[in-house]
Amino acid sequence: MQYADSAVFQNQANNNTKNQRGTSVLKTLCRTLLPLMLATASVKGFTMRIEEKTTQLQDQQQVSITIYNENLALVRDLRHVPLEKGINKLAWRNVSAQIRPETALLRTPEKTSSIRMVEQNFDFDLLTPEKLLDKYLGRSVNVIYVNPATGAETVEAATVLSISGGVVLKFKDRIETGTPGRIAFPDVPGSLHDHPTLSLVLDGATPGKHELELSYLTSGLSWQADYVARLDANDSRLDLSGLVTLANHSGITYPDAHLQLVSGEVNQVTPEPPQARKMMAVVADAAEYQPVREESLSEYHLYSLSTPTTLAENQSKQITLMSATDIPVSQEFLLRGTNAYYFSRYSNLDDKLKPVVLIQFKNEGEGLGVPLPKGTIRVYQNDSRDNLQFLGEDRIDHTAKNEEVRVKLGKATDITAMRTQTDFQQLDTPSRRFTETAHQIEIHNARHEAVTIRVQEPIPGDWMMISESQPHTKSSANLVEWLVKVPTHQKTILSYRVRIKH
């Protein structure tokens, strides 16, 4: 009997354990599904709906935006929202039309808050006449006719049969195509909004106003750096202004936004193609005002605007990034060849080559000395009549403090060069292949002052200089260069012979 009693007791214990597990699973399901069931519940044919509340721009306390280089931005929208106890359905209006809904994060800054998000839906069907008709397919609408003679209105009910290629309406005694009069709709379907809207189901609220912050990633917001430089008459000093060009094509306006800009390449799993935008900048005198503060953020650089600014929809805006005056500048003339010159014999090579004109300066000194974001730099100079003229533009990469900034302006017009291959020999052995080639570069200077040309030649393979008219510098394994001085209104000939082991 003791064993039997023990077995009965064990069976009861096992049943109790199973019941407890079943109760635990049931409680978990209730906690998960009950809010959704309560949001739209049906009891004996009676539908109980929780009224949807709407939060709009007037509830907004602050909006902060961090914009990245790759058509990507992080929006943080803080609002004071009145909520009821328990379950709440909330329509969060005025979100970006290009929001990435899967990145949305709802946060409650209040430490004591127990609000949690149960469900979210991004309603991207915006209210238009076509969308409204589409939602009323198979449903009844009112068609209003106006008597042109008396102005009296007649209302007739009709069912929307189709809107594909035109409107098809079924009346009581006929079917008509087109729109015979004004169409009146009894209401607007809940899935249509006149602005982009994020619909939320929240649980755990206490009655009263709550601080809610919605964060999400979006496309349609971008920025780029534009630099305006003014070169002095001697090509030796430079005034530089940096401008931030902001572009908003996200579908909404951001009033009094706190803006931060991230400079750097942020990895994305599915990157959006960057929008190529280009704005002509106006040359401005350098100012001492510094409206942007820079700091490090992990491997990136973060620029914070000191005052809030409004970003209107479909607007481009420029804000001063930096300014510096009297920057020392050096000018360079670069003539660069190609490794194709060294593989075979050529009867005639390039004639009247023109060297590239470059200016360079160091990112240091007053007004500089901060990381410069990549962007376009445009260079101007005053002519003899003091009229401003455009010299050229170039793109610069992210430039760290104390690094060199090199800007390509164009090609020199008063300096020309002619290249000639004077010899080519095949010096093969049973085990290796050798070639020996000789070249001559004749540089003419028609300027009123002497110039120094940097001649660079990319030589392939394992090479050795056999002879040359002036000493070279080996810049890298496959790059050799000479600094060739050319007096005014004269020419200088650079000649060299090189042996290449292939």
Short mmCIF file of C-alpha atoms in Angstrom, two decimals:
data_model
loop_
_atom_site.label_atom_id
_atom_site.label_comp_id
_atom_site.label_asym_id
_atom_site.label_seq_id
_atom_site.Cartn_x
_atom_site.Cartn_y
_atom_site.Cartn_z
CA MET A 1 0.00 0.00 0.00
CA GLN A 2 2.80 2.34 0.70
CA TYR A 3 4.13 1.79 -2.82
CA ALA A 4 0.67 2.32 -4.30
CA ASP A 5 0.18 5.49 -2.26
CA SER A 6 3.60 6.66 -3.39
CA ALA A 7 2.73 6.03 -7.04
CA VAL A 8 -0.58 7.89 -6.71
CA PHE A 9 1.23 10.80 -5.04
CA GLN A 10 3.84 10.84 -7.83
CA ASN A 11 1.12 10.84 -10.51
CA GLN A 12 -0.60 13.75 -8.78
CA ALA A 13 2.71 15.60 -8.59
CA ASN A 14 3.34 15.01 -12.29
CA ASN A 15 -0.18 16.22 -13.13
CA ASN A 16 0.35 19.33 -11.00
CA THR A 17 3.65 20.02 -12.81
CA LYS A 18 1.94 19.63 -16.20
CA ASN A 19 -0.88 21.92 -15.09
CA GLN A 20 1.64 24.52 -13.91
CA ARG A 21 3.48 24.33 -17.23
CA GLY A 22 0.21 24.64 -19.12
CA THR A 23 -0.78 27.60 -16.98
CA SER A 24 2.61 29.25 -17.60
CA VAL A 25 2.31 28.80 -21.39
CA LEU A 26 -1.25 30.12 -21.30
CA LYS A 27 -0.15 33.19 -19.35
CA THR A 28 2.64 33.86 -21.85
CA LEU A 29 0.22 33.59 -24.77
CA CYS A 30 -2.24 35.88 -23.03
CA ARG A 31 0.43 38.48 -22.36
CA THR A 32 1.45 38.40 -26.04
CA LEU A 33 -1.92 38.12 -27.77
CA LEU A 34 -4.29 39.89 -25.41
CA PRO A 35 -3.24 43.43 -26.40
CA LEU A 36 -3.80 42.58 -30.06
CA MET A 37 -7.15 40.96 -29.28
CA LEU A 38 -8.22 43.98 -27.26
CA ALA A 39 -7.21 46.41 -29.99
CA THR A 40 -9.97 44.90 -32.20
CA ALA A 41 -12.13 42.32 -30.37
CA SER A 42 -15.47 40.80 -31.38
CA VAL A 43 -17.87 39.47 -28.75
CA LYS A 44 -21.24 37.97 -29.87
CA GLY A 45 -21.22 40.02 -33.07
CA PHE A 46 -20.36 43.27 -31.27
CA THR A 47 -17.05 44.75 -32.39
CA MET A 48 -15.17 46.59 -29.67
CA ARG A 49 -12.54 48.96 -31.06
CA ILE A 50 -10.04 51.02 -29.15
CA GLU A 51 -10.12 54.55 -30.49
CA GLU A 52 -6.92 55.49 -32.28
CA LYS A 53 -5.17 58.55 -30.92
CA THR A 54 -3.10 60.81 -33.17
CA THR A 55 0.13 62.58 -32.32
CA GLN A 56 1.19 65.42 -34.60
CA LEU A 57 3.82 68.13 -34.84
CA GLN A 58 2.23 70.20 -32.04
CA ASP A 59 3.15 67.38 -29.63
CA GLN A 60 6.78 67.48 -30.75
CA GLN A 61 9.23 68.68 -28.10
CA GLN A 62 12.43 68.18 -30.08
CA VAL A 63 13.61 66.57 -33.30
CA SER A 64 17.26 65.62 -33.75
CA ILE A 65 18.77 64.38 -37.01
CA THR A 66 22.13 62.75 -37.66
CA ILE A 67 22.88 62.77 -41.40
CA TYR A 68 25.47 60.46 -42.96
CA ASN A 69 27.28 60.74 -46.31
CA GLU A 70 25.45 57.87 -48.02
CA ASN A 71 21.85 59.20 -48.33
CA LEU A 72 21.11 57.98 -44.82
CA ALA A 73 19.91 59.74 -41.67
CA LEU A 74 18.90 58.86 -38.11
CA VAL A 75 15.84 60.78 -36.88
CA ARG A 76 15.03 61.09 -33.16
CA ASP A 77 11.54 62.53 -32.62
CA LEU A 78 10.62 63.37 -28.99
CA ARG A 79 6.94 64.08 -28.23
CA HIS A 80 4.59 64.53 -25.27
CA VAL A 81 1.67 62.17 -25.94
CA PRO A 82 -1.52 61.77 -23.84
CA LEU A 83 -2.34 58.09 -23.27
CA GLU A 84 -5.09 56.12 -21.59
CA LYS A 85 -4.55 53.28 -19.13
CA GLY A 86 -3.63 49.92 -20.66
CA ILE A 87 -3.82 49.40 -24.42
CA ASN A 88 -3.43 52.39 -26.75
CA LYS A 89 -3.55 52.64 -30.53
CA LEU A 90 -1.40 55.57 -31.62
CA ALA A 91 -1.01 57.12 -35.07
CA TRP A 92 2.41 58.81 -35.15
CA ARG A 93 2.04 61.31 -37.96
CA ASN A 94 4.70 63.29 -39.82
CA VAL A 95 7.33 60.60 -40.10
CA SER A 96 9.64 60.48 -43.12
CA ALA A 97 8.02 59.10 -46.26
CA GLN A 98 11.26 57.14 -46.84
CA ILE A 99 11.42 55.66 -43.33
CA ARG A 100 12.86 52.18 -42.94
CA PRO A 101 10.11 50.76 -40.70
CA GLU A 102 12.22 47.82 -39.53
CA THR A 103 14.63 50.27 -37.88
CA ALA A 104 11.96 52.08 -35.81
CA LEU A 105 12.66 52.12 -32.06
CA LEU A 106 10.26 53.55 -29.48
CA ARG A 107 11.87 54.68 -26.24
CA THR A 108 10.41 56.16 -23.07
CA PRO A 109 12.92 58.58 -21.49
CA GLU A 110 10.91 58.40 -18.23
CA LYS A 111 12.72 55.89 -16.02
CA THR A 112 9.52 54.83 -14.25
CA SER A 113 7.58 54.16 -17.45
CA SER A 114 6.50 50.59 -18.25
CA ILE A 115 5.15 51.27 -21.76
CA ARG A 116 6.06 48.68 -24.37
CA MET A 117 5.34 48.49 -28.09
CA VAL A 118 3.22 45.49 -29.14
CA GLU A 119 2.79 46.20 -32.85
CA GLN A 120 3.77 48.78 -35.45
CA ASN A 121 2.61 49.40 -39.03
CA PHE A 122 3.92 51.93 -41.50
CA ASP A 123 1.01 53.28 -43.55
CA PHE A 124 2.63 54.45 -46.76
CA ASP A 125 -0.70 54.63 -48.66
CA LEU A 126 -1.18 58.40 -48.73
CA LEU A 127 -4.60 59.93 -49.33
CA THR A 128 -5.16 60.70 -53.03
CA PRO A 129 -8.32 60.54 -55.20
CA GLU A 130 -6.98 57.41 -56.91
CA LYS A 131 -6.16 55.66 -53.63
CA LEU A 132 -9.55 56.61 -52.17
CA LEU A 133 -11.39 55.12 -55.16
CA ASP A 134 -9.21 52.01 -54.94
CA LYS A 135 -10.20 51.49 -51.28
CA TYR A 136 -13.89 51.81 -52.27
CA LEU A 137 -13.87 49.03 -54.87
CA GLY A 138 -17.08 47.06 -54.38
CA ARG A 139 -18.44 49.67 -51.95
CA SER A 140 -21.14 52.29 -52.28
CA VAL A 141 -20.47 55.99 -52.90
CA ASN A 142 -22.70 58.97 -53.66
CA VAL A 143 -22.57 60.72 -57.04
CA ILE A 144 -23.66 64.36 -56.96
CA TYR A 145 -25.07 65.93 -60.13
CA VAL A 146 -25.55 69.66 -60.63
CA ASN A 147 -28.32 70.95 -62.91
CA PRO A 148 -26.57 73.52 -65.10
CA ALA A 149 -29.78 75.52 -65.54
CA THR A 150 -30.95 75.73 -61.93
CA GLY A 151 -27.81 74.81 -59.96
CA ALA A 152 -29.80 72.24 -58.01
CA GLU A 153 -27.91 69.17 -56.80
CA THR A 154 -29.11 65.56 -57.14
CA VAL A 155 -27.53 62.72 -55.16
CA GLU A 156 -27.54 59.14 -56.47
CA ALA A 157 -25.94 56.04 -54.93
CA ALA A 158 -23.54 53.90 -56.98
CA THR A 159 -21.11 51.02 -56.47
CA VAL A 160 -17.48 51.31 -57.62
CA LEU A 161 -16.87 48.33 -59.93
CA SER A 162 -13.43 49.18 -61.33
CA ILE A 163 -10.84 51.96 -61.58
CA SER A 164 -8.44 50.23 -63.99
CA GLY A 165 -8.13 52.49 -67.04
CA GLY A 166 -11.01 54.64 -65.80
CA VAL A 167 -13.86 54.65 -63.28
CA VAL A 168 -16.75 52.16 -63.73
CA LEU A 169 -19.85 52.84 -61.58
CA LYS A 170 -22.93 50.63 -61.14
CA PHE A 171 -26.16 52.54 -60.47
CA LYS A 172 -29.51 51.06 -59.61
CA ASP A 173 -30.62 50.84 -63.25
CA ARG A 174 -27.40 51.17 -65.27
CA ILE A 175 -23.62 51.05 -65.43
CA GLU A 176 -21.62 54.14 -66.40
CA THR A 177 -17.94 54.77 -67.15
CA GLY A 178 -16.09 57.92 -66.30
CA THR A 179 -17.14 60.30 -63.56
CA PRO A 180 -20.60 61.73 -64.31
CA GLY A 181 -20.47 64.10 -61.33
CA ARG A 182 -18.72 64.70 -58.04
CA ILE A 183 -18.12 61.56 -56.00
CA ALA A 184 -18.79 61.81 -52.27
CA PHE A 185 -17.34 59.23 -49.88
CA PRO A 186 -18.91 58.50 -46.47
CA ASP A 187 -15.49 58.38 -44.73
CA VAL A 188 -11.77 57.86 -45.20
CA PRO A 189 -10.50 54.27 -44.71
CA GLY A 190 -8.26 53.93 -41.67
CA SER A 191 -5.32 52.75 -43.79
CA LEU A 192 -5.16 56.04 -45.71
CA HIS A 193 -3.46 59.09 -44.25
CA ASP A 194 -2.76 62.50 -45.69
CA HIS A 195 0.79 62.33 -44.28
CA PRO A 196 3.21 59.40 -43.77
CA THR A 197 2.08 57.73 -40.53
CA LEU A 198 3.47 55.05 -38.24
CA SER A 199 0.66 53.19 -36.43
CA LEU A 200 1.58 51.77 -33.02
CA VAL A 201 -0.13 49.53 -30.47
CA LEU A 202 1.20 50.28 -26.97
CA ASP A 203 0.64 48.45 -23.70
CA GLY A 204 1.27 49.27 -20.05
CA ALA A 205 0.51 52.98 -20.06
CA THR A 206 -0.79 54.92 -17.08
CA PRO A 207 -3.28 57.77 -17.70
CA GLY A 208 -1.75 61.13 -18.61
CA LYS A 209 0.95 62.64 -20.81
CA HIS A 210 4.06 60.58 -21.52
CA GLU A 211 7.42 61.37 -23.11
CA LEU A 212 7.91 59.09 -26.11
CA GLU A 213 10.93 59.18 -28.44
CA LEU A 214 10.68 57.52 -31.82
CA SER A 215 14.00 56.84 -33.57
CA TYR A 216 14.34 55.50 -37.11
CA LEU A 217 16.63 55.42 -40.13
CA THR A 218 15.49 57.06 -43.34
CA SER A 219 16.67 57.84 -46.85
CA GLY A 220 16.06 61.16 -48.55
CA LEU A 221 18.34 63.24 -46.30
CA SER A 222 21.90 63.92 -47.41
CA TRP A 223 24.76 66.34 -47.00
CA GLN A 224 27.99 67.18 -48.71
CA ALA A 225 30.84 69.57 -48.14
CA ASP A 226 31.54 72.34 -50.65
CA TYR A 227 34.67 74.46 -50.39
CA VAL A 228 35.20 77.88 -51.98
CA ALA A 229 38.80 79.05 -52.37
CA ARG A 230 40.15 82.40 -53.55
CA LEU A 231 43.73 82.39 -54.80
CA ASP A 232 45.81 85.56 -54.69
CA ALA A 233 47.48 87.11 -57.74
CA ASN A 234 50.83 85.47 -56.95
CA ASP A 235 49.36 81.95 -56.59
CA SER A 236 50.95 81.79 -53.15
CA ARG A 237 48.13 82.51 -50.65
CA LEU A 238 44.59 81.20 -50.34
CA ASP A 239 41.37 82.15 -48.53
CA LEU A 240 39.13 79.13 -47.91
CA SER A 241 35.49 78.79 -46.84
CA GLY A 242 33.84 75.43 -46.18
CA LEU A 243 30.09 75.08 -46.64
CA VAL A 244 27.75 72.23 -45.74
CA THR A 245 25.04 71.63 -48.35
CA LEU A 246 22.01 69.91 -46.81
CA ALA A 247 19.32 68.35 -49.02
CA ASN A 248 15.91 67.13 -47.83
CA HIS A 249 13.86 64.89 -50.13
CA SER A 250 12.39 62.65 -47.42
CA GLY A 251 8.78 63.79 -47.82
CA ILE A 252 8.34 65.97 -44.71
CA THR A 253 9.65 69.14 -43.07
CA TYR A 254 11.74 69.05 -39.88
CA PRO A 255 11.13 72.29 -37.93
CA ASP A 256 13.93 73.62 -35.67
CA ALA A 257 15.91 70.39 -35.97
CA HIS A 258 19.12 69.76 -34.01
CA LEU A 259 21.49 68.63 -36.74
CA GLN A 260 24.61 66.49 -36.59
CA LEU A 261 26.66 65.36 -39.57
CA VAL A 262 28.80 62.23 -39.70
CA SER A 263 31.82 62.18 -42.01
CA GLY A 264 33.02 58.69 -42.91
CA GLU A 265 31.99 55.52 -44.70
CA VAL A 266 29.28 53.76 -42.66
CA ASN A 267 28.75 50.12 -43.65
CA GLN A 268 25.21 49.18 -44.69
CA VAL A 269 23.87 45.74 -45.57
CA THR A 270 21.82 47.08 -48.49
CA PRO A 271 23.23 50.53 -49.25
CA GLU A 272 21.12 53.02 -51.15
CA PRO A 273 22.71 54.58 -54.24
CA PRO A 274 24.02 58.01 -53.24
CA GLN A 275 22.28 60.97 -54.76
CA ALA A 276 24.73 62.99 -56.76
CA ARG A 277 23.99 66.62 -55.97
CA LYS A 278 26.00 69.61 -57.07
CA MET A 279 25.44 73.22 -56.05
CA MET A 280 27.17 76.31 -57.31
CA ALA A 281 28.56 78.16 -54.33
CA VAL A 282 29.05 81.91 -54.08
CA VAL A 283 32.48 83.10 -53.06
CA ALA A 284 32.20 84.77 -49.67
CA ASP A 285 34.69 86.62 -47.56
CA ALA A 286 36.09 84.42 -44.79
CA ALA A 287 34.41 85.00 -41.44
CA GLU A 288 35.34 84.19 -37.88
CA TYR A 289 31.95 82.67 -37.11
CA GLN A 290 32.22 78.95 -36.34
CA PRO A 291 28.68 77.48 -36.29
CA VAL A 292 29.82 73.83 -36.48
CA ARG A 293 31.65 71.91 -33.75
CA GLU A 294 33.68 68.81 -34.62
CA GLU A 295 34.38 65.74 -32.46
CA SER A 296 35.40 62.09 -32.90
CA LEU A 297 32.78 59.33 -33.04
CA SER A 298 34.35 55.87 -33.12
CA GLU A 299 36.13 55.79 -36.51
CA TYR A 300 34.15 58.75 -37.86
CA HIS A 301 34.01 62.51 -37.37
CA LEU A 302 30.86 64.12 -35.99
CA TYR A 303 29.97 67.74 -36.80
CA SER A 304 27.27 69.38 -34.64
CA LEU A 305 25.48 72.58 -35.70
CA SER A 306 25.39 75.06 -32.84
CA THR A 307 21.82 76.27 -33.47
CA PRO A 308 18.67 74.43 -34.60
CA THR A 309 17.61 74.88 -38.21
CA THR A 310 14.49 74.03 -40.19
CA LEU A 311 14.87 71.56 -43.06
CA ALA A 312 11.92 72.06 -45.40
CA GLU A 313 10.80 69.37 -47.82
CA ASN A 314 12.53 69.60 -51.23
CA GLN A 315 14.97 72.19 -49.92
CA SER A 316 18.72 72.58 -50.19
CA LYS A 317 20.43 74.69 -47.54
CA GLN A 318 24.01 75.80 -47.02
CA ILE A 319 25.64 76.37 -43.63
CA THR A 320 29.18 77.55 -42.95
CA LEU A 321 31.47 74.71 -41.88
CA MET A 322 34.82 76.50 -41.52
CA SER A 323 36.80 79.49 -42.80
CA ALA A 324 40.48 80.38 -42.96
CA THR A 325 42.50 83.17 -44.55
CA ASP A 326 46.02 83.70 -45.84
CA ILE A 327 46.84 80.00 -46.18
CA PRO A 328 50.30 79.31 -47.68
CA VAL A 329 49.93 77.55 -51.03
CA SER A 330 52.40 75.87 -53.38
CA GLN A 331 51.79 75.30 -57.08
CA GLU A 332 52.90 72.25 -59.02
CA PHE A 333 53.00 71.22 -62.69
CA LEU A 334 52.69 67.45 -63.09
CA LEU A 335 53.41 65.50 -66.28
CA ARG A 336 52.60 61.82 -65.84
CA GLY A 337 53.13 59.04 -68.36
CA THR A 338 51.68 55.53 -68.64
CA ASN A 339 53.23 52.07 -68.34
CA ALA A 340 52.04 51.23 -71.88
CA TYR A 341 55.10 53.12 -73.17
CA TYR A 342 57.42 50.31 -71.98
CA PHE A 343 56.00 47.14 -73.55
CA SER A 344 56.72 47.55 -77.25
CA ARG A 345 58.09 49.78 -79.99
CA TYR A 346 56.25 52.99 -80.90
CA SER A 347 56.79 54.95 -84.11
CA ASN A 348 55.14 58.10 -82.79
CA LEU A 349 54.11 58.90 -79.22
CA ASP A 350 52.14 61.75 -77.70
CA ASP A 351 52.78 65.22 -79.06
CA LYS A 352 52.02 68.50 -77.28
CA LEU A 353 51.32 67.00 -73.90
CA LYS A 354 50.17 69.48 -71.27
CA PRO A 355 51.04 69.14 -67.59
CA VAL A 356 48.32 69.20 -64.94
CA VAL A 357 48.23 72.28 -62.69
CA LEU A 358 47.91 71.47 -58.97
CA ILE A 359 47.84 73.62 -55.86
CA GLN A 360 48.41 72.21 -52.41
CA PHE A 361 48.24 73.40 -48.84
CA LYS A 362 48.47 71.83 -45.39
CA ASN A 363 45.45 71.37 -43.14
CA GLU A 364 46.89 73.30 -40.23
CA GLY A 365 46.81 76.77 -38.72
CA GLU A 366 44.06 79.14 -37.63
CA GLY A 367 40.68 78.19 -39.10
CA LEU A 368 42.05 74.82 -40.25
CA GLY A 369 43.55 72.01 -38.21
CA VAL A 370 40.27 70.06 -38.05
CA PRO A 371 39.29 67.00 -40.12
CA LEU A 372 37.87 68.19 -43.45
CA PRO A 373 34.99 66.12 -44.87
CA LYS A 374 35.24 64.96 -48.46
CA GLY A 375 33.64 67.29 -50.95
CA THR A 376 34.14 69.58 -53.93
CA ILE A 377 36.54 72.52 -53.77
CA ARG A 378 36.17 75.36 -56.30
CA VAL A 379 38.99 77.82 -56.84
CA TYR A 380 38.61 81.45 -57.99
CA GLN A 381 41.03 84.28 -58.68
CA ASN A 382 40.71 88.00 -59.42
CA ASP A 383 41.88 89.18 -62.84
CA SER A 384 43.72 92.45 -63.60
CA ARG A 385 40.39 94.33 -63.48
CA ASP A 386 39.60 92.83 -60.08
CA ASN A 387 36.82 90.66 -61.53
CA LEU A 388 36.47 87.23 -59.99
CA GLN A 389 37.19 84.33 -62.39
CA PHE A 390 36.72 80.56 -62.00
CA LEU A 391 39.95 78.54 -62.23
CA GLY A 392 38.69 74.99 -61.72
CA GLU A 393 37.28 72.47 -59.26
CA ASP A 394 38.26 69.13 -57.81
CA ARG A 395 37.03 66.59 -55.28
CA ILE A 396 39.00 66.08 -52.10
CA ASP A 397 38.76 63.04 -49.84
CA HIS A 398 38.36 63.08 -46.05
CA THR A 399 41.47 64.93 -44.92
CA ALA A 400 42.83 64.59 -41.40
CA LYS A 401 44.51 67.34 -39.40
CA ASN A 402 48.01 68.31 -40.63
CA GLU A 403 47.60 66.37 -43.91
CA GLU A 404 48.18 67.84 -47.38
CA VAL A 405 45.24 68.95 -49.52
CA ARG A 406 45.94 68.69 -53.27
CA VAL A 407 43.60 70.35 -55.76
CA LYS A 408 43.71 69.79 -59.53
CA LEU A 409 42.79 72.99 -61.37
CA GLY A 410 43.22 71.93 -64.99
CA LYS A 411 46.00 71.80 -67.57
CA ALA A 412 48.65 74.40 -68.26
CA THR A 413 48.28 76.28 -71.55
CA ASP A 414 51.78 77.83 -71.84
CA ILE A 415 53.69 74.64 -71.06
CA THR A 416 53.81 71.79 -73.57
CA ALA A 417 55.79 68.58 -73.88
CA MET A 418 56.61 66.13 -76.66
CA ARG A 419 57.53 62.51 -76.00
CA THR A 420 59.62 60.38 -78.34
CA GLN A 421 60.74 56.75 -78.04
CA THR A 422 64.33 56.85 -79.30
CA ASP A 423 65.15 53.14 -78.98
CA PHE A 424 63.60 49.77 -78.17
CA GLN A 425 65.53 46.47 -77.97
CA GLN A 426 64.54 42.93 -77.11
CA LEU A 427 67.30 41.34 -74.96
CA ASP A 428 65.93 37.86 -74.32
CA THR A 429 67.95 35.06 -72.71
CA PRO A 430 67.04 31.36 -72.48
CA SER A 431 65.71 31.87 -68.94
CA ARG A 432 64.46 35.49 -68.86
CA ARG A 433 62.97 38.15 -71.08
CA PHE A 434 64.54 41.63 -71.06
CA THR A 435 63.63 44.82 -72.89
CA GLU A 436 65.62 48.00 -73.09
CA THR A 437 63.88 51.21 -74.13
CA ALA A 438 65.02 54.83 -74.37
CA HIS A 439 62.82 57.94 -74.24
CA GLN A 440 63.11 61.66 -74.68
CA ILE A 441 60.69 64.26 -73.26
CA GLU A 442 61.06 67.79 -74.64
CA ILE A 443 59.38 70.44 -72.47
CA HIS A 444 58.67 73.98 -73.77
CA ASN A 445 57.93 76.91 -71.45
CA ALA A 446 56.16 79.95 -72.96
CA ARG A 447 55.49 81.57 -69.61
CA HIS A 448 57.12 84.77 -68.40
CA GLU A 449 58.80 82.95 -65.52
CA ALA A 450 60.81 79.79 -65.10
CA VAL A 451 58.92 76.65 -64.02
CA THR A 452 59.72 73.29 -62.48
CA ILE A 453 57.87 70.29 -63.95
CA ARG A 454 57.42 67.08 -61.97
CA VAL A 455 57.71 64.25 -64.50
CA GLN A 456 56.39 60.89 -63.29
CA GLU A 457 56.79 57.61 -65.15
CA PRO A 458 55.16 54.33 -64.02
CA ILE A 459 57.65 51.66 -65.14
CA PRO A 460 56.38 48.04 -64.95
CA GLY A 461 58.25 44.95 -63.83
CA ASP A 462 61.74 44.74 -62.37
CA TRP A 463 63.55 47.73 -63.88
CA MET A 464 66.98 49.40 -63.77
CA MET A 465 67.90 52.87 -65.00
CA ILE A 466 70.80 52.53 -67.47
CA SER A 467 71.35 56.23 -68.23
CA GLU A 468 69.61 59.59 -67.80
CA SER A 469 70.22 63.28 -68.46
CA GLN A 470 69.45 64.19 -64.84
CA PRO A 471 69.07 62.15 -61.65
CA HIS A 472 65.71 60.57 -60.83
CA THR A 473 63.91 59.75 -57.57
CA LYS A 474 62.31 56.36 -57.00
CA SER A 475 58.94 57.27 -55.44
CA SER A 476 57.75 53.66 -55.20
CA ALA A 477 58.57 50.24 -56.64
CA ASN A 478 57.13 51.11 -60.05
CA LEU A 479 57.20 54.90 -60.09
CA VAL A 480 60.13 57.11 -61.00
CA GLU A 481 60.11 60.92 -61.14
CA TRP A 482 62.29 63.85 -62.13
CA LEU A 483 62.06 67.55 -61.24
CA VAL A 484 62.81 69.29 -64.53
CA LYS A 485 63.56 73.02 -64.47
CA VAL A 486 62.63 74.93 -67.65
CA PRO A 487 63.74 78.58 -68.06
CA THR A 488 61.29 81.15 -69.38
CA HIS A 489 60.69 81.00 -73.16
CA GLN A 490 63.06 78.04 -73.46
CA LYS A 491 62.96 74.25 -73.63
CA THR A 492 64.57 71.46 -71.62
CA ILE A 493 65.07 67.87 -72.82
CA LEU A 494 64.85 64.96 -70.40
CA SER A 495 66.30 61.72 -71.78
CA TYR A 496 66.70 58.31 -70.15
CA ARG A 497 67.23 54.61 -70.92
CA VAL A 498 65.75 51.84 -68.79
CA ARG A 499 66.15 48.04 -68.79
CA ILE A 500 63.12 45.99 -67.75
CA LYS A 501 63.14 42.35 -66.68
CA HIS A 502 59.74 40.72 -67.36
#
